[in-house]
Amino acid sequence: MIRANVIEDEEVTMFRFWNGLNKDIVNVLELQPYIDVKDLVHLAIKVEKQMKRKSSARLGAYLGSSLG
């Protein structure tokens, strides 16, 4: 987009970003307030990290219980 010197409205940029997100992340972001694309990106990163932590914690608990 930058190389092609395409300028689009920030709302359109947010819409394109939103449509490219994982549906589980979108479900959480729908409940969060954000003002601009920068806020949306930061929230999406936070949610993704949180989901990864929860996933690895569940996997660790599962592996720990199956080893004992």
PDB file of C-alpha atoms in Angstrom:
ATOM      1  CA  MET A   1       0.000   0.000   0.000  1.00  0.00           C
ATOM      2  CA  ILE A   2       2.828   2.385   0.867  1.00  0.00           C
ATOM      3  CA  ARG A   3       4.836   1.541  -2.243  1.00  0.00           C
ATOM      4  CA  ALA A   4       1.801   2.057  -4.427  1.00  0.00           C
ATOM      5  CA  ASN A   5       1.176   5.380  -2.662  1.00  0.00           C
ATOM      6  CA  VAL A   6      -2.379   4.294  -1.843  1.00  0.00           C
ATOM      7  CA  ILE A   7      -4.077   6.400   0.789  1.00  0.00           C
ATOM      8  CA  GLU A   8      -7.151   4.975   2.443  1.00  0.00           C
ATOM      9  CA  ASP A   9      -9.423   6.085   5.237  1.00  0.00           C
ATOM     10  CA  GLU A  10      -8.397   4.826   8.692  1.00  0.00           C
ATOM     11  CA  GLU A  11     -11.790   3.147   9.053  1.00  0.00           C
ATOM     12  CA  VAL A  12     -11.123   1.092   5.916  1.00  0.00           C
ATOM     13  CA  THR A  13      -7.688   0.122   7.259  1.00  0.00           C
ATOM     14  CA  MET A  14      -9.235  -1.024  10.549  1.00  0.00           C
ATOM     15  CA  PHE A  15     -11.866  -3.019   8.657  1.00  0.00           C
ATOM     16  CA  ARG A  16      -9.223  -4.812   6.561  1.00  0.00           C
ATOM     17  CA  PHE A  17      -7.129  -5.537   9.666  1.00  0.00           C
ATOM     18  CA  TRP A  18     -10.188  -6.777  11.581  1.00  0.00           C
ATOM     19  CA  ASN A  19     -11.159  -9.172   8.767  1.00  0.00           C
ATOM     20  CA  GLY A  20      -7.689 -10.705   8.777  1.00  0.00           C
ATOM     21  CA  LEU A  21      -7.758 -11.581  12.472  1.00  0.00           C
ATOM     22  CA  ASN A  22      -8.364 -14.977  14.025  1.00  0.00           C
ATOM     23  CA  LYS A  23     -12.057 -15.336  14.953  1.00  0.00           C
ATOM     24  CA  ASP A  24     -11.206 -16.085  18.613  1.00  0.00           C
ATOM     25  CA  ILE A  25      -9.287 -12.809  18.821  1.00  0.00           C
ATOM     26  CA  VAL A  26     -12.133 -10.918  17.124  1.00  0.00           C
ATOM     27  CA  ASN A  27     -14.583 -12.305  19.688  1.00  0.00           C
ATOM     28  CA  VAL A  28     -12.522 -10.769  22.513  1.00  0.00           C
ATOM     29  CA  LEU A  29     -11.823  -7.499  20.688  1.00  0.00           C
ATOM     30  CA  GLU A  30     -15.533  -6.928  20.092  1.00  0.00           C
ATOM     31  CA  LEU A  31     -15.851  -6.283  23.832  1.00  0.00           C
ATOM     32  CA  GLN A  32     -12.890  -3.888  24.064  1.00  0.00           C
ATOM     33  CA  PRO A  33     -12.910  -0.146  23.417  1.00  0.00           C
ATOM     34  CA  TYR A  34     -10.419   1.232  20.887  1.00  0.00           C
ATOM     35  CA  ILE A  35     -10.037   4.557  19.135  1.00  0.00           C
ATOM     36  CA  ASP A  36      -7.734   4.029  16.183  1.00  0.00           C
ATOM     37  CA  VAL A  37      -5.761   1.399  14.270  1.00  0.00           C
ATOM     38  CA  LYS A  38      -2.851   1.669  16.676  1.00  0.00           C
ATOM     39  CA  ASP A  39      -5.102   0.825  19.639  1.00  0.00           C
ATOM     40  CA  LEU A  40      -6.670  -2.043  17.725  1.00  0.00           C
ATOM     41  CA  VAL A  41      -3.288  -3.549  16.841  1.00  0.00           C
ATOM     42  CA  HIS A  42      -2.030  -3.283  20.435  1.00  0.00           C
ATOM     43  CA  LEU A  43      -5.191  -4.894  21.799  1.00  0.00           C
ATOM     44  CA  ALA A  44      -4.995  -7.709  19.250  1.00  0.00           C
ATOM     45  CA  ILE A  45      -1.373  -8.396  20.224  1.00  0.00           C
ATOM     46  CA  LYS A  46      -2.295  -8.479  23.926  1.00  0.00           C
ATOM     47  CA  VAL A  47      -5.184 -10.867  23.302  1.00  0.00           C
ATOM     48  CA  GLU A  48      -3.027 -13.135  21.144  1.00  0.00           C
ATOM     49  CA  LYS A  49      -0.306 -13.314  23.821  1.00  0.00           C
ATOM     50  CA  GLN A  50      -2.890 -14.037  26.491  1.00  0.00           C
ATOM     51  CA  MET A  51      -4.410 -16.823  24.399  1.00  0.00           C
ATOM     52  CA  LYS A  52      -0.967 -18.362  23.835  1.00  0.00           C
ATOM     53  CA  ARG A  53      -0.209 -18.258  27.578  1.00  0.00           C
ATOM     54  CA  LYS A  54      -3.503 -19.935  28.431  1.00  0.00           C
ATOM     55  CA  SER A  55      -2.980 -22.534  25.730  1.00  0.00           C
ATOM     56  CA  SER A  56       0.524 -23.412  26.896  1.00  0.00           C
ATOM     57  CA  ALA A  57      -0.641 -23.520  30.542  1.00  0.00           C
ATOM     58  CA  ARG A  58      -3.394 -25.977  29.643  1.00  0.00           C
ATOM     59  CA  LEU A  59      -0.970 -28.094  27.652  1.00  0.00           C
ATOM     60  CA  GLY A  60       1.508 -28.090  30.556  1.00  0.00           C
ATOM     61  CA  ALA A  61      -1.211 -29.117  33.007  1.00  0.00           C
ATOM     62  CA  TYR A  62      -2.321 -31.890  30.670  1.00  0.00           C
ATOM     63  CA  LEU A  63       1.211 -33.207  30.149  1.00  0.00           C
ATOM     64  CA  GLY A  64       1.969 -32.959  33.863  1.00  0.00           C
ATOM     65  CA  SER A  65      -1.120 -34.943  34.814  1.00  0.00           C
ATOM     66  CA  SER A  66      -0.443 -37.621  32.213  1.00  0.00           C
ATOM     67  CA  LEU A  67       3.149 -38.098  33.385  1.00  0.00           C
ATOM     68  CA  GLY A  68       2.295 -38.582  37.067  1.00  0.00           C
TER      69      GLY A  68
END
